[in-house]
Short mmCIF file of C-alpha atoms in Angstrom, two decimals:
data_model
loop_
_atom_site.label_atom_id
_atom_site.label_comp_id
_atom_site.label_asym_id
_atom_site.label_seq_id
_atom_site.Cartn_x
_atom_site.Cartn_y
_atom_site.Cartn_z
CA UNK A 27 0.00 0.00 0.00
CA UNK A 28 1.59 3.20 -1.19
CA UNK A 29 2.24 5.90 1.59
CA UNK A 30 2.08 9.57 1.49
CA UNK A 31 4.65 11.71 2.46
CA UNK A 32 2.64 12.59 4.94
CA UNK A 33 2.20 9.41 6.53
CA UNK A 34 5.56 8.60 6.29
CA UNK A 35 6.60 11.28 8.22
CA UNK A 36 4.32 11.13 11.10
CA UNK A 37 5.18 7.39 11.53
CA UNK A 38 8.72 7.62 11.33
CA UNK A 39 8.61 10.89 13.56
CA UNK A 40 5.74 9.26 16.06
CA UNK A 41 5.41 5.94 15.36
CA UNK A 42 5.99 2.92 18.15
CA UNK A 43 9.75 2.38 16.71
CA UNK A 44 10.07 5.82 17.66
CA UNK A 45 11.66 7.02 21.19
CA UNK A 46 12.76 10.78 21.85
CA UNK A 47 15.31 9.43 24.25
CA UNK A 48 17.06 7.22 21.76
CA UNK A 49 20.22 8.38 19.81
CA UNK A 50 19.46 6.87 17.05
CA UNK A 51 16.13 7.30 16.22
CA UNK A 52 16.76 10.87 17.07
CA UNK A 53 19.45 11.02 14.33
CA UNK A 54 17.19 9.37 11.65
CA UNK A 55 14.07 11.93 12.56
CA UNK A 56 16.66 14.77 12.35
CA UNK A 57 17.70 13.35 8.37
CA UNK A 58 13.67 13.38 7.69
CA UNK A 59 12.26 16.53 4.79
CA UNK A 60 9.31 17.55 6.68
CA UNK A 61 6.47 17.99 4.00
CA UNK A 62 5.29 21.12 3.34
CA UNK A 63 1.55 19.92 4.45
CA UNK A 64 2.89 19.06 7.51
CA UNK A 65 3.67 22.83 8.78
CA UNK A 66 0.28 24.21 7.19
CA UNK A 67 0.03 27.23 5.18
CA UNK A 68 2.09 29.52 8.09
CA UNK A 69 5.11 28.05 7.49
CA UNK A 70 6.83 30.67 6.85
CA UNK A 71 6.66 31.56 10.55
CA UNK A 72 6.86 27.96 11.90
CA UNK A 73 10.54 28.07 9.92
CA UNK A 74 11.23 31.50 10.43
CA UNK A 75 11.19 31.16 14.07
CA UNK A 76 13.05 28.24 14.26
CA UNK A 77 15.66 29.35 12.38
CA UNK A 78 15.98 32.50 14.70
CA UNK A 79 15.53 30.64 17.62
CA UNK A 80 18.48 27.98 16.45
CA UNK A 81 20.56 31.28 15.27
CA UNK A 82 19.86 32.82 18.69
CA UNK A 83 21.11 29.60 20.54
CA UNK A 84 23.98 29.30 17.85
CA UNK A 85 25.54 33.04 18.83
CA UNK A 86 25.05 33.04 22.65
CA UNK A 87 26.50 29.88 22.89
CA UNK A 88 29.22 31.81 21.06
CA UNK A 89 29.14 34.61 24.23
CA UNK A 90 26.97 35.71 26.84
CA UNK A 91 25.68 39.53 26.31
CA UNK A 92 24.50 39.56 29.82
CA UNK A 93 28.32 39.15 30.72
CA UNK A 94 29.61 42.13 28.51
CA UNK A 95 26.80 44.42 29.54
CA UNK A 96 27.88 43.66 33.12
CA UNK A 97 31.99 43.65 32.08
CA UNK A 98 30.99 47.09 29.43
CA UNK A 99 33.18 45.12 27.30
CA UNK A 100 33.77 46.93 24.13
CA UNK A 101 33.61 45.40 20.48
CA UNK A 102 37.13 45.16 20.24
CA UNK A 103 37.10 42.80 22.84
CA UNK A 104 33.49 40.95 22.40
CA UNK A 105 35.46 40.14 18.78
CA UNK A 106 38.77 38.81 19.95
CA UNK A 107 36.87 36.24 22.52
CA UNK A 108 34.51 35.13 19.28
CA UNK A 109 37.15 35.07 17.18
CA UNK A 110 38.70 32.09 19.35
CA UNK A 111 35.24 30.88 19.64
CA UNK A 112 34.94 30.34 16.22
CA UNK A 113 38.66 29.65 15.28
CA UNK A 114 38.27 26.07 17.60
CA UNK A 115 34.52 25.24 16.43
CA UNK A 116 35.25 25.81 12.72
CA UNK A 117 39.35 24.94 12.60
CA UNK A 118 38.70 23.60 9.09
CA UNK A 119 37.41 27.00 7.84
CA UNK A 120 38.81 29.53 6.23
CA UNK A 121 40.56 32.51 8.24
CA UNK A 122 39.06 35.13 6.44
CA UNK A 123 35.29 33.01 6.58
CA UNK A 124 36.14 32.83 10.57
CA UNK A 125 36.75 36.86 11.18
CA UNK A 126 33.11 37.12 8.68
CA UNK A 127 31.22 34.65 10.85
CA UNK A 128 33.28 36.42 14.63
CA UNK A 129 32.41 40.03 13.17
CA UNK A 130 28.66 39.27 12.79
CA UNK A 131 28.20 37.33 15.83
CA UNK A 132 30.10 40.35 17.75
CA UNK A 133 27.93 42.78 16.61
CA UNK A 134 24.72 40.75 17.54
CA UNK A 135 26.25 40.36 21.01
CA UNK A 136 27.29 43.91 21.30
CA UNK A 137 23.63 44.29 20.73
CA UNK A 138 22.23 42.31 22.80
CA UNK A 139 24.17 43.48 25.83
CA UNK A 140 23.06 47.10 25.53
CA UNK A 141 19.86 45.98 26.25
CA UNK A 142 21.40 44.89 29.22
CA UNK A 143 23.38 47.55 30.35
CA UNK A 144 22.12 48.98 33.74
CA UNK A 145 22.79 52.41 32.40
CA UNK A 146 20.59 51.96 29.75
CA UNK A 147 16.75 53.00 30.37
CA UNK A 148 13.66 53.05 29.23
CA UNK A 149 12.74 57.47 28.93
CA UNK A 150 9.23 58.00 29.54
CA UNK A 151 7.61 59.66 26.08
CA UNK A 152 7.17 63.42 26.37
CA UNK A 153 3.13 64.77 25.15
CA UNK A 154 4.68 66.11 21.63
CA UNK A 155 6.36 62.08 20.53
CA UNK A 156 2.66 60.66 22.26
CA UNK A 157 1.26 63.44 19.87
CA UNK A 158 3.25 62.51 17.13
CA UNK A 159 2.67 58.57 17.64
CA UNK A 160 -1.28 59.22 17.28
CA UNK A 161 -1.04 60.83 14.48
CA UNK A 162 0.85 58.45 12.39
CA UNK A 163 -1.50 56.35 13.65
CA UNK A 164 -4.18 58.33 11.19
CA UNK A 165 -7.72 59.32 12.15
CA UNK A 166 -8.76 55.87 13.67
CA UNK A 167 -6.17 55.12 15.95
CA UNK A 168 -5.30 50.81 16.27
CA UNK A 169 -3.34 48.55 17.38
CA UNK A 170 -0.67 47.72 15.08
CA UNK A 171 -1.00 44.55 16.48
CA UNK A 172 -4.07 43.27 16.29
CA UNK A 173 -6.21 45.90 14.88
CA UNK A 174 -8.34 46.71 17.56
CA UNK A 175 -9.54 50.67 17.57
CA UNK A 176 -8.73 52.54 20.76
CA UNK A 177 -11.59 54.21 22.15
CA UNK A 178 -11.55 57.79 22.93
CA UNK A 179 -11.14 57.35 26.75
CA UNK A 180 -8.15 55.48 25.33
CA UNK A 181 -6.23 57.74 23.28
CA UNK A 182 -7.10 61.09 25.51
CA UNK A 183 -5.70 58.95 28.40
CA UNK A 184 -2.29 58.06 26.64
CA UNK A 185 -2.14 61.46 24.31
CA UNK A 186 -2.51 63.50 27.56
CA UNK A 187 -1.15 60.95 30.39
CA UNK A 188 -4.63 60.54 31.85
CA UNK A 189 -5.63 57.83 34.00
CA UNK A 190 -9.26 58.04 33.39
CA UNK A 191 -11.21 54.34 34.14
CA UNK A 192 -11.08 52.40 31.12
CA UNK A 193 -14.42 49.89 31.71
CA UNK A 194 -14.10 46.32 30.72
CA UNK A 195 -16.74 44.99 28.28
CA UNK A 196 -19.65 42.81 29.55
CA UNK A 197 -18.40 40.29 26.67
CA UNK A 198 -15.41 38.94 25.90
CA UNK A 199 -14.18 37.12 23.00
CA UNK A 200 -12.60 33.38 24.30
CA UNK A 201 -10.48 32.47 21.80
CA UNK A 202 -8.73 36.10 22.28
CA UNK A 203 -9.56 37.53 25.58
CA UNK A 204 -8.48 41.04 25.06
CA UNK A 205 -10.89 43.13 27.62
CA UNK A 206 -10.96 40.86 30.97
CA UNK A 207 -8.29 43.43 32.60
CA UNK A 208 -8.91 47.28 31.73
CA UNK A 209 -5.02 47.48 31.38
CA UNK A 210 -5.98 45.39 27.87
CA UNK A 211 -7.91 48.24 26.47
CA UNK A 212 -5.45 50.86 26.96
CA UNK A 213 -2.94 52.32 24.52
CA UNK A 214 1.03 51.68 24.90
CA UNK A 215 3.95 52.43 23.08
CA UNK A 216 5.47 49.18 21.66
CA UNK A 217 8.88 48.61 20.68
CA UNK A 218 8.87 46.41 17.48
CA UNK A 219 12.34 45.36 18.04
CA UNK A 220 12.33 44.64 22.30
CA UNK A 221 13.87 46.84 24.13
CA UNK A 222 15.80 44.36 25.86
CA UNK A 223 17.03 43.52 23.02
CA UNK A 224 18.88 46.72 21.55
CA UNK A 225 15.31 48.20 19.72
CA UNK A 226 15.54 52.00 19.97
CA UNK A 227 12.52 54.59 20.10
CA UNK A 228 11.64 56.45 16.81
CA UNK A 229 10.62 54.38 14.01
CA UNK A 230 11.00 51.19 16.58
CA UNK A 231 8.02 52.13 18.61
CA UNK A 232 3.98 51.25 17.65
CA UNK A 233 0.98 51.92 19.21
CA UNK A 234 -0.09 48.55 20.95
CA UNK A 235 -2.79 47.51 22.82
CA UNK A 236 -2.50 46.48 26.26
CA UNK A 237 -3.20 42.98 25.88
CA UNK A 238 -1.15 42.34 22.63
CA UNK A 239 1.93 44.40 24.32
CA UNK A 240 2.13 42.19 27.77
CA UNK A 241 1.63 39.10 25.40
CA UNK A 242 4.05 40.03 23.03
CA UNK A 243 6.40 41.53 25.48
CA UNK A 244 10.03 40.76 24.43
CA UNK A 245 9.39 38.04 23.02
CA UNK A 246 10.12 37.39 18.91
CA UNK A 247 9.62 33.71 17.87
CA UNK A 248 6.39 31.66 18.56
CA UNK A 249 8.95 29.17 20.05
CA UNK A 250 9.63 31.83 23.21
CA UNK A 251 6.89 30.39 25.18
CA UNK A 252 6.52 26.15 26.03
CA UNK A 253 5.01 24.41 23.44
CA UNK A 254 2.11 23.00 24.64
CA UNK A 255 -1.68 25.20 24.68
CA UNK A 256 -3.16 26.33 27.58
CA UNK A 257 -5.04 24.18 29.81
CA UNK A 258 -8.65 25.14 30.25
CA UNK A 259 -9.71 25.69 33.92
CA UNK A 260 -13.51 24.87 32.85
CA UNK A 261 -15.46 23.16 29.77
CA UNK A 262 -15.82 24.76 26.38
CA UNK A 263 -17.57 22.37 23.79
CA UNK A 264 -15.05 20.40 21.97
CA UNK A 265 -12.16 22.70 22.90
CA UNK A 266 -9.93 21.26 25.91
CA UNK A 267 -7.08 23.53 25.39
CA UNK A 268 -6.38 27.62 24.03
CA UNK A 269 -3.62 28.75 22.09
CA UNK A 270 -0.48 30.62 24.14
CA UNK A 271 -1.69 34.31 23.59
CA UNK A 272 1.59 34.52 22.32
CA UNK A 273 0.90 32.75 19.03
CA UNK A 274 -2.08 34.57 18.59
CA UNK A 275 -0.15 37.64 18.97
CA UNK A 276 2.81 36.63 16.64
CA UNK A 277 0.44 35.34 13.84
CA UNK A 278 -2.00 38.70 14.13
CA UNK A 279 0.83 40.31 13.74
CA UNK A 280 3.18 38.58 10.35
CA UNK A 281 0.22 37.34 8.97
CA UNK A 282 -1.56 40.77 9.38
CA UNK A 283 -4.78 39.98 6.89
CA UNK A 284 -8.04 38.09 6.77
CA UNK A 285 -7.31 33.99 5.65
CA UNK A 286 -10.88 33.41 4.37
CA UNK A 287 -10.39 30.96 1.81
CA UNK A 288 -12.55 32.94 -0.50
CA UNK A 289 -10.97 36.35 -0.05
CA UNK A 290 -11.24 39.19 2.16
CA UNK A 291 -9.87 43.02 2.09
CA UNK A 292 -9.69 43.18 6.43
CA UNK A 293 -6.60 43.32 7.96
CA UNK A 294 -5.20 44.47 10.90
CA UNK A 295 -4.57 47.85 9.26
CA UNK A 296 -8.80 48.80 8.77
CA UNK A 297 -10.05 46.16 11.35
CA UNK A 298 -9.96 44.28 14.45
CA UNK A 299 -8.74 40.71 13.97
CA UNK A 300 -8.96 37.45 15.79
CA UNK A 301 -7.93 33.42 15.64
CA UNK A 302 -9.90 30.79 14.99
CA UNK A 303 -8.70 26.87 14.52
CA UNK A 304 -8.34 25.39 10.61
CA UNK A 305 -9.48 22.46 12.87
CA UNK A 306 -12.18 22.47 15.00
CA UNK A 307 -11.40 19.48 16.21
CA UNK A 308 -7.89 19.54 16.49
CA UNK A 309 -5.49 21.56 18.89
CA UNK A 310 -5.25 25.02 18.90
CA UNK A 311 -1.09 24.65 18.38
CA UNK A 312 0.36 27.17 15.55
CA UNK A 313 -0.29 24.60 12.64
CA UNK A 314 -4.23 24.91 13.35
CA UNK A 315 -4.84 28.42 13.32
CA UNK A 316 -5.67 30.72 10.96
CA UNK A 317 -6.72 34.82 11.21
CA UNK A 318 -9.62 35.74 10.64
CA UNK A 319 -12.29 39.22 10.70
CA UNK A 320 -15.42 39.02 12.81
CA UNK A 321 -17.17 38.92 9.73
CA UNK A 322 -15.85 35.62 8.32
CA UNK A 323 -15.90 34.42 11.91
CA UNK A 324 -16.49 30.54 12.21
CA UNK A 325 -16.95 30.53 16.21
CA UNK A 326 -19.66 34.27 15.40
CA UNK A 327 -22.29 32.26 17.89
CA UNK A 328 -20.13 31.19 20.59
CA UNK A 329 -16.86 33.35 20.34
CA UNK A 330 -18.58 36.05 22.42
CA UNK A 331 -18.82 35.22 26.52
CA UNK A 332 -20.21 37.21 29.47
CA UNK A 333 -16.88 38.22 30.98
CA UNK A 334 -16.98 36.12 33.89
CA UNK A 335 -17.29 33.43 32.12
CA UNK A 336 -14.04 33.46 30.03
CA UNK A 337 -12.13 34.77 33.28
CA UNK A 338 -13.03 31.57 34.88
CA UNK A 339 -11.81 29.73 31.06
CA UNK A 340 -8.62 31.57 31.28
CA UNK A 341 -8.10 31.96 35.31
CA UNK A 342 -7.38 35.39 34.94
CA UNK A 343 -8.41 36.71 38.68
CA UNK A 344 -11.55 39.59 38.54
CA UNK A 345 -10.11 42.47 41.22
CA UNK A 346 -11.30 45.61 41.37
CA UNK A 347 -13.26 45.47 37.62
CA UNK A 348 -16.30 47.22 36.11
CA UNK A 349 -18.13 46.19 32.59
CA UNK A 350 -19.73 48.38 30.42
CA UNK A 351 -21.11 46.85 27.25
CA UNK A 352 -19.31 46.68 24.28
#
């Protein structure tokens, strides 16, 4: 019986010969092509990530950036210790290819460690950049996130440093539970590049929703947060688990548009945006999910739940909150 290359690769990769604590078998699932089905039509982010994630682990294995913010080593220095890094992990390359491969790795590290350089801090923005962030953000302010408009309570609070109550709505969509704290609905400056990782202000920083910004925090690769979904703390039809708000964050954010398979103009630039599984039946890992508008919806009769219901989904506690409706 012929085999897809499908099938193939989930047995050899989970089949009963299989064993993630065996050598071997580890060696012949590392030699296997994963099919393109396999990572679903976001691959581009499932192999993105991991390559940035592997290139991540590859440099600071290279040098620690923590230790030359602490040391202020200089790049003159943060080169000569990669140099001999690289000179005794790659012996058989050429010298010229080795001070290449040393001079980008030190300048990644360098990086990295002014984010972690104790003289380095974050300056509150003055009224004129909050100004000046709002209106590059055009006449319907959103997050660049997500997509979701700021309400007016919203932007007066952030353009003039207000602290005005920001109600929570009296529904609250499950899948993406921006609204169960008020801090979600607010407006903060977002650096696209973290912070604590070298991003400047300027053209580095975004307006960002509360929710999406402690999500996304400084995090950059779907792979920054463990790799299973979410337990649920109480029963929701079929579903037993909900995506890391991470992933939801990272896809709303590279894949940006509406995936109706039969087109849609809504994006995260003229709308508010949200996940919903390829699957319904399946997990809500990054392979199952898909972006979509309210409009094209599949969950449009049961995404929407009274707010204390989706707190008690997503255990997050209920101090000192109002609801208005939405």
């Amino acid at each position: 019986m012929l085999q897809s290359d499908e099938a193939r690769f989930v047995e050899a990769a989970l089949g009963p010969s299989s064993s993630v604590w065996a050598g071997n078998a580890l060696d012949q699932l590392a030699s296997l092509q994963v099919p393109e089905n396999i990572l679903g039509h976001h691959r581009f982010v499932l192999r993105g990530d991991i390559n940035e994630q592997w290139a991540n682990w590859f440099v600071e294995s290279i040098g620690d950036p923590k230790r030359y913010a602490l040391e202020r080593t200089l790049w003159p220095g943060v080169f000569s210790d990669v140099f001999k890094s690289i000179q005794s992990r790659f012996p058989n390359t050429a010298k010229d290819e080795q001070k290449k491969l040393a001079s980008v790795v030190a300048d990644v590290l360098l990086a990295r460690a002014e984010g972690f350089r104790e003289s380095r801090r974050r300056e509150a923005l003055s009224l004129a950049q909050r100004g000046q962030l709002l209106e590059l953000a055009g006449t319907t302010p959103r997050c660049w996130l997500c997509g979701a408009e700021f309400s007016e309570v919203a932007v007066e609070n952030f353009r003039f440093r207000r602290r005005s109550k920001l109600a929570v709505p009296l529904y609250v969509d499950v899948l993406k539970p921006r609204g169960l704290l008020p801090r979600d609905l607010r407006i903060e400056a977002d650096h696209v590049i973290p912070f604590s990782k070298g991003g400047g202000d300027g053209d580095n920083l975004r307006l960002a929703c509360g929710w999406c910004n402690n999500h996304k925090s400084s995090y950059t690769s779907i792979y920054d947060v463990e790799g299973q979904p979410k337990a649920l703390r109480a029963k929701l039809n079929r579903v037993t688990a909900l995506p890391q708000p991470l992933w939801i964050v990272r896809l709303l954010a590279t894949v940006r548009r509406c995936e109706y398979p039969e087109g849609c103009d809504q994006s995260v630039d003229n709308a508010r945006m949200t996940i919903a599984p390829m699957s319904q039946g399946g997990v809500m890992n990054p392979t199952n999910l898909r972006v979509t508008c309210y409009e094209h919806d599949p969950f449009a009769d049961s995404r929407l739940r009274p707010h204390s219901e989706v707190v008690e989904i997503w255990g997050t506690p209920l101090k000192g909150v109002s609801s208005e409706s939405p």
